[in-house]
Amino acid sequence: GDLVACFDGTITDAVIDAIAEMTPLRVVFRDSSFEEASQKMNLFELFKQKCGWSDYEVRNNVKVI
């Protein structure tokens, strides 16, 4: 649960939700896995809610590369 990396071709909201439920310390996603920019914005908000992270923690713990 320290690091979760997802490089699948397409990432659904259900996958993001399942990863957030794991409450990892850090998360990495592949940029091209997101079909819309809004998915990435929702990604950060979901981790803030599910993991109780601040804006600072989300910026440091969730990476889209």
PDB file of N, CA and C in Angstrom:
ATOM      1  N   GLY A   1       0.778  -1.193   0.000  1.00  0.00           N
ATOM      2  CA  GLY A   1       0.000   0.000   0.000  1.00  0.00           C
ATOM      3  C   GLY A   1       0.831   1.274   0.000  1.00  0.00           C
ATOM      4  N   ASP A   2       2.164   1.147   0.002  1.00  0.00           N
ATOM      5  CA  ASP A   2       2.985   2.358   0.010  1.00  0.00           C
ATOM      6  C   ASP A   2       2.901   3.105  -1.318  1.00  0.00           C
ATOM      7  N   LEU A   3       3.024   2.368  -2.420  1.00  0.00           N
ATOM      8  CA  LEU A   3       2.987   2.964  -3.748  1.00  0.00           C
ATOM      9  C   LEU A   3       2.063   2.142  -4.622  1.00  0.00           C
ATOM     10  N   VAL A   4       1.157   2.821  -5.305  1.00  0.00           N
ATOM     11  CA  VAL A   4       0.305   2.164  -6.286  1.00  0.00           C
ATOM     12  C   VAL A   4       0.533   2.875  -7.605  1.00  0.00           C
ATOM     13  N   ALA A   5       0.873   2.103  -8.643  1.00  0.00           N
ATOM     14  CA  ALA A   5       1.089   2.659  -9.972  1.00  0.00           C
ATOM     15  C   ALA A   5       0.123   1.986 -10.936  1.00  0.00           C
ATOM     16  N   CYS A   6      -0.534   2.781 -11.758  1.00  0.00           N
ATOM     17  CA  CYS A   6      -1.482   2.254 -12.735  1.00  0.00           C
ATOM     18  C   CYS A   6      -1.143   2.849 -14.091  1.00  0.00           C
ATOM     19  N   PHE A   7      -0.732   1.982 -15.010  1.00  0.00           N
ATOM     20  CA  PHE A   7      -0.346   2.427 -16.345  1.00  0.00           C
ATOM     21  C   PHE A   7      -1.219   1.801 -17.424  1.00  0.00           C
ATOM     22  N   ASP A   8      -2.426   1.403 -17.056  1.00  0.00           N
ATOM     23  CA  ASP A   8      -3.350   0.793 -17.997  1.00  0.00           C
ATOM     24  C   ASP A   8      -3.669   1.770 -19.127  1.00  0.00           C
ATOM     25  N   GLY A   9      -4.132   1.258 -20.240  1.00  0.00           N
ATOM     26  CA  GLY A   9      -4.459   2.093 -21.389  1.00  0.00           C
ATOM     27  C   GLY A   9      -5.593   3.061 -21.129  1.00  0.00           C
ATOM     28  N   THR A  10      -6.583   2.634 -20.370  1.00  0.00           N
ATOM     29  CA  THR A  10      -7.718   3.475 -20.024  1.00  0.00           C
ATOM     30  C   THR A  10      -8.049   3.273 -18.555  1.00  0.00           C
ATOM     31  N   ILE A  11      -8.106   4.349 -17.827  1.00  0.00           N
ATOM     32  CA  ILE A  11      -8.418   4.275 -16.400  1.00  0.00           C
ATOM     33  C   ILE A  11      -9.834   4.795 -16.189  1.00  0.00           C
ATOM     34  N   THR A  12     -10.648   3.968 -15.561  1.00  0.00           N
ATOM     35  CA  THR A  12     -12.029   4.361 -15.282  1.00  0.00           C
ATOM     36  C   THR A  12     -12.131   4.962 -13.885  1.00  0.00           C
ATOM     37  N   ASP A  13     -13.249   5.606 -13.630  1.00  0.00           N
ATOM     38  CA  ASP A  13     -13.494   6.161 -12.306  1.00  0.00           C
ATOM     39  C   ASP A  13     -13.531   5.063 -11.249  1.00  0.00           C
ATOM     40  N   ALA A  14     -14.013   3.887 -11.631  1.00  0.00           N
ATOM     41  CA  ALA A  14     -14.069   2.758 -10.695  1.00  0.00           C
ATOM     42  C   ALA A  14     -12.672   2.319 -10.270  1.00  0.00           C
ATOM     43  N   VAL A  15     -11.720   2.345 -11.196  1.00  0.00           N
ATOM     44  CA  VAL A  15     -10.335   1.982 -10.881  1.00  0.00           C
ATOM     45  C   VAL A  15      -9.736   3.011  -9.928  1.00  0.00           C
ATOM     46  N   ILE A  16      -9.965   4.276 -10.219  1.00  0.00           N
ATOM     47  CA  ILE A  16      -9.440   5.341  -9.363  1.00  0.00           C
ATOM     48  C   ILE A  16     -10.018   5.217  -7.955  1.00  0.00           C
ATOM     49  N   ASP A  17     -11.312   4.949  -7.882  1.00  0.00           N
ATOM     50  CA  ASP A  17     -11.977   4.795  -6.588  1.00  0.00           C
ATOM     51  C   ASP A  17     -11.389   3.615  -5.807  1.00  0.00           C
ATOM     52  N   ALA A  18     -11.163   2.494  -6.484  1.00  0.00           N
ATOM     53  CA  ALA A  18     -10.602   1.307  -5.824  1.00  0.00           C
ATOM     54  C   ALA A  18      -9.195   1.581  -5.304  1.00  0.00           C
ATOM     55  N   ILE A  19      -8.400   2.307  -6.064  1.00  0.00           N
ATOM     56  CA  ILE A  19      -7.046   2.646  -5.620  1.00  0.00           C
ATOM     57  C   ILE A  19      -7.109   3.579  -4.410  1.00  0.00           C
ATOM     58  N   ALA A  20      -7.989   4.551  -4.453  1.00  0.00           N
ATOM     59  CA  ALA A  20      -8.126   5.483  -3.331  1.00  0.00           C
ATOM     60  C   ALA A  20      -8.562   4.749  -2.063  1.00  0.00           C
ATOM     61  N   GLU A  21      -9.397   3.731  -2.213  1.00  0.00           N
ATOM     62  CA  GLU A  21      -9.857   2.953  -1.059  1.00  0.00           C
ATOM     63  C   GLU A  21      -8.689   2.237  -0.365  1.00  0.00           C
ATOM     64  N   MET A  22      -7.612   1.968  -1.103  1.00  0.00           N
ATOM     65  CA  MET A  22      -6.429   1.313  -0.523  1.00  0.00           C
ATOM     66  C   MET A  22      -5.657   2.249   0.403  1.00  0.00           C
ATOM     67  N   THR A  23      -5.942   3.535   0.335  1.00  0.00           N
ATOM     68  CA  THR A  23      -5.224   4.597   1.050  1.00  0.00           C
ATOM     69  C   THR A  23      -3.702   4.435   0.949  1.00  0.00           C
ATOM     70  N   PRO A  24      -3.190   4.450  -0.280  1.00  0.00           N
ATOM     71  CA  PRO A  24      -1.737   4.341  -0.461  1.00  0.00           C
ATOM     72  C   PRO A  24      -1.027   5.614  -0.014  1.00  0.00           C
ATOM     73  N   LEU A  25       0.280   5.519   0.150  1.00  0.00           N
ATOM     74  CA  LEU A  25       1.069   6.704   0.484  1.00  0.00           C
ATOM     75  C   LEU A  25       1.351   7.557  -0.747  1.00  0.00           C
ATOM     76  N   ARG A  26       1.513   6.887  -1.895  1.00  0.00           N
ATOM     77  CA  ARG A  26       1.784   7.578  -3.154  1.00  0.00           C
ATOM     78  C   ARG A  26       1.096   6.840  -4.289  1.00  0.00           C
ATOM     79  N   VAL A  27       0.734   7.593  -5.334  1.00  0.00           N
ATOM     80  CA  VAL A  27       0.047   7.021  -6.486  1.00  0.00           C
ATOM     81  C   VAL A  27       0.630   7.622  -7.761  1.00  0.00           C
ATOM     82  N   VAL A  28       0.803   6.774  -8.769  1.00  0.00           N
ATOM     83  CA  VAL A  28       1.319   7.230 -10.059  1.00  0.00           C
ATOM     84  C   VAL A  28       0.392   6.712 -11.157  1.00  0.00           C
ATOM     85  N   PHE A  29       0.017   7.605 -12.072  1.00  0.00           N
ATOM     86  CA  PHE A  29      -0.805   7.256 -13.218  1.00  0.00           C
ATOM     87  C   PHE A  29      -0.114   7.729 -14.488  1.00  0.00           C
ATOM     88  N   ARG A  30      -0.429   7.080 -15.589  1.00  0.00           N
ATOM     89  CA  ARG A  30       0.080   7.503 -16.901  1.00  0.00           C
ATOM     90  C   ARG A  30      -0.879   8.537 -17.482  1.00  0.00           C
ATOM     91  N   ASP A  31      -0.367   9.647 -17.922  1.00  0.00           N
ATOM     92  CA  ASP A  31      -1.181  10.748 -18.436  1.00  0.00           C
ATOM     93  C   ASP A  31      -2.088  10.307 -19.579  1.00  0.00           C
ATOM     94  N   SER A  32      -1.576   9.508 -20.487  1.00  0.00           N
ATOM     95  CA  SER A  32      -2.355   9.108 -21.665  1.00  0.00           C
ATOM     96  C   SER A  32      -3.490   8.134 -21.326  1.00  0.00           C
ATOM     97  N   SER A  33      -3.555   7.685 -20.093  1.00  0.00           N
ATOM     98  CA  SER A  33      -4.621   6.775 -19.674  1.00  0.00           C
ATOM     99  C   SER A  33      -5.944   7.497 -19.449  1.00  0.00           C
ATOM    100  N   PHE A  34      -5.901   8.809 -19.358  1.00  0.00           N
ATOM    101  CA  PHE A  34      -7.098   9.600 -19.115  1.00  0.00           C
ATOM    102  C   PHE A  34      -7.639  10.137 -20.432  1.00  0.00           C
ATOM    103  N   GLU A  35      -8.910   9.888 -20.681  1.00  0.00           N
ATOM    104  CA  GLU A  35      -9.524  10.334 -21.928  1.00  0.00           C
ATOM    105  C   GLU A  35      -9.837  11.826 -21.905  1.00  0.00           C
ATOM    106  N   GLU A  36     -10.142  12.365 -20.723  1.00  0.00           N
ATOM    107  CA  GLU A  36     -10.517  13.772 -20.606  1.00  0.00           C
ATOM    108  C   GLU A  36      -9.756  14.427 -19.457  1.00  0.00           C
ATOM    109  N   ALA A  37      -9.480  15.704 -19.607  1.00  0.00           N
ATOM    110  CA  ALA A  37      -8.774  16.442 -18.559  1.00  0.00           C
ATOM    111  C   ALA A  37      -9.578  16.483 -17.264  1.00  0.00           C
ATOM    112  N   SER A  38     -10.896  16.460 -17.387  1.00  0.00           N
ATOM    113  CA  SER A  38     -11.747  16.499 -16.193  1.00  0.00           C
ATOM    114  C   SER A  38     -11.535  15.277 -15.308  1.00  0.00           C
ATOM    115  N   GLN A  39     -11.169  14.145 -15.903  1.00  0.00           N
ATOM    116  CA  GLN A  39     -10.890  12.947 -15.112  1.00  0.00           C
ATOM    117  C   GLN A  39      -9.706  13.180 -14.181  1.00  0.00           C
ATOM    118  N   LYS A  40      -8.708  13.878 -14.665  1.00  0.00           N
ATOM    119  CA  LYS A  40      -7.530  14.158 -13.839  1.00  0.00           C
ATOM    120  C   LYS A  40      -7.881  15.086 -12.688  1.00  0.00           C
ATOM    121  N   MET A  41      -8.707  16.079 -12.957  1.00  0.00           N
ATOM    122  CA  MET A  41      -9.121  16.987 -11.893  1.00  0.00           C
ATOM    123  C   MET A  41      -9.917  16.231 -10.834  1.00  0.00           C
ATOM    124  N   ASN A  42     -10.807  15.368 -11.283  1.00  0.00           N
ATOM    125  CA  ASN A  42     -11.599  14.571 -10.349  1.00  0.00           C
ATOM    126  C   ASN A  42     -10.722  13.619  -9.553  1.00  0.00           C
ATOM    127  N   LEU A  43      -9.661  13.138 -10.173  1.00  0.00           N
ATOM    128  CA  LEU A  43      -8.721  12.240  -9.522  1.00  0.00           C
ATOM    129  C   LEU A  43      -8.160  12.876  -8.252  1.00  0.00           C
ATOM    130  N   PHE A  44      -7.705  14.101  -8.366  1.00  0.00           N
ATOM    131  CA  PHE A  44      -7.116  14.784  -7.213  1.00  0.00           C
ATOM    132  C   PHE A  44      -8.152  15.028  -6.122  1.00  0.00           C
ATOM    133  N   GLU A  45      -9.351  15.422  -6.513  1.00  0.00           N
ATOM    134  CA  GLU A  45     -10.408  15.658  -5.530  1.00  0.00           C
ATOM    135  C   GLU A  45     -10.812  14.367  -4.820  1.00  0.00           C
ATOM    136  N   LEU A  46     -10.861  13.281  -5.563  1.00  0.00           N
ATOM    137  CA  LEU A  46     -11.229  11.995  -4.964  1.00  0.00           C
ATOM    138  C   LEU A  46     -10.222  11.578  -3.899  1.00  0.00           C
ATOM    139  N   PHE A  47      -8.936  11.753  -4.193  1.00  0.00           N
ATOM    140  CA  PHE A  47      -7.919  11.379  -3.206  1.00  0.00           C
ATOM    141  C   PHE A  47      -7.962  12.300  -1.989  1.00  0.00           C
ATOM    142  N   LYS A  48      -8.306  13.550  -2.199  1.00  0.00           N
ATOM    143  CA  LYS A  48      -8.461  14.443  -1.052  1.00  0.00           C
ATOM    144  C   LYS A  48      -9.579  13.950  -0.142  1.00  0.00           C
ATOM    145  N   GLN A  49     -10.677  13.533  -0.732  1.00  0.00           N
ATOM    146  CA  GLN A  49     -11.821  13.075   0.049  1.00  0.00           C
ATOM    147  C   GLN A  49     -11.576  11.709   0.688  1.00  0.00           C
ATOM    148  N   LYS A  50     -11.148  10.744  -0.115  1.00  0.00           N
ATOM    149  CA  LYS A  50     -11.012   9.359   0.370  1.00  0.00           C
ATOM    150  C   LYS A  50      -9.857   9.176   1.345  1.00  0.00           C
ATOM    151  N   CYS A  51      -8.758   9.892   1.103  1.00  0.00           N
ATOM    152  CA  CYS A  51      -7.564   9.711   1.927  1.00  0.00           C
ATOM    153  C   CYS A  51      -7.408  10.802   2.979  1.00  0.00           C
ATOM    154  N   GLY A  52      -8.264  11.814   2.921  1.00  0.00           N
ATOM    155  CA  GLY A  52      -8.167  12.912   3.874  1.00  0.00           C
ATOM    156  C   GLY A  52      -6.942  13.781   3.673  1.00  0.00           C
ATOM    157  N   TRP A  53      -6.478  13.855   2.417  1.00  0.00           N
ATOM    158  CA  TRP A  53      -5.276  14.616   2.109  1.00  0.00           C
ATOM    159  C   TRP A  53      -5.595  16.087   1.874  1.00  0.00           C
ATOM    160  N   SER A  54      -4.654  16.926   2.219  1.00  0.00           N
ATOM    161  CA  SER A  54      -4.744  18.356   1.923  1.00  0.00           C
ATOM    162  C   SER A  54      -4.334  18.583   0.465  1.00  0.00           C
ATOM    163  N   ASP A  55      -4.500  19.808  -0.013  1.00  0.00           N
ATOM    164  CA  ASP A  55      -4.051  20.145  -1.372  1.00  0.00           C
ATOM    165  C   ASP A  55      -2.563  19.855  -1.527  1.00  0.00           C
ATOM    166  N   TYR A  56      -1.794  20.211  -0.517  1.00  0.00           N
ATOM    167  CA  TYR A  56      -0.343  19.984  -0.545  1.00  0.00           C
ATOM    168  C   TYR A  56      -0.041  18.487  -0.659  1.00  0.00           C
ATOM    169  N   GLU A  57      -0.703  17.675   0.140  1.00  0.00           N
ATOM    170  CA  GLU A  57      -0.464  16.229   0.120  1.00  0.00           C
ATOM    171  C   GLU A  57      -0.855  15.622  -1.220  1.00  0.00           C
ATOM    172  N   VAL A  58      -1.945  16.061  -1.791  1.00  0.00           N
ATOM    173  CA  VAL A  58      -2.371  15.533  -3.102  1.00  0.00           C
ATOM    174  C   VAL A  58      -1.338  15.890  -4.152  1.00  0.00           C
ATOM    175  N   ARG A  59      -0.850  17.119  -4.161  1.00  0.00           N
ATOM    176  CA  ARG A  59       0.170  17.519  -5.143  1.00  0.00           C
ATOM    177  C   ARG A  59       1.440  16.694  -5.006  1.00  0.00           C
ATOM    178  N   ASN A  60       1.792  16.315  -3.792  1.00  0.00           N
ATOM    179  CA  ASN A  60       3.025  15.543  -3.580  1.00  0.00           C
ATOM    180  C   ASN A  60       2.831  14.037  -3.681  1.00  0.00           C
ATOM    181  N   ASN A  61       1.641  13.533  -3.434  1.00  0.00           N
ATOM    182  CA  ASN A  61       1.415  12.095  -3.369  1.00  0.00           C
ATOM    183  C   ASN A  61       0.805  11.486  -4.615  1.00  0.00           C
ATOM    184  N   VAL A  62       0.163  12.297  -5.450  1.00  0.00           N
ATOM    185  CA  VAL A  62      -0.460  11.800  -6.673  1.00  0.00           C
ATOM    186  C   VAL A  62       0.277  12.397  -7.860  1.00  0.00           C
ATOM    187  N   LYS A  63       0.827  11.531  -8.687  1.00  0.00           N
ATOM    188  CA  LYS A  63       1.576  11.978  -9.867  1.00  0.00           C
ATOM    189  C   LYS A  63       0.941  11.407 -11.123  1.00  0.00           C
ATOM    190  N   VAL A  64       0.794  12.259 -12.121  1.00  0.00           N
ATOM    191  CA  VAL A  64       0.344  11.850 -13.454  1.00  0.00           C
ATOM    192  C   VAL A  64       1.494  12.166 -14.390  1.00  0.00           C
ATOM    193  N   ILE A  65       2.107  11.119 -14.927  1.00  0.00           N
ATOM    194  CA  ILE A  65       3.307  11.307 -15.752  1.00  0.00           C
ATOM    195  C   ILE A  65       3.068  10.918 -17.195  1.00  0.00           C
TER     196      ILE A  65
END
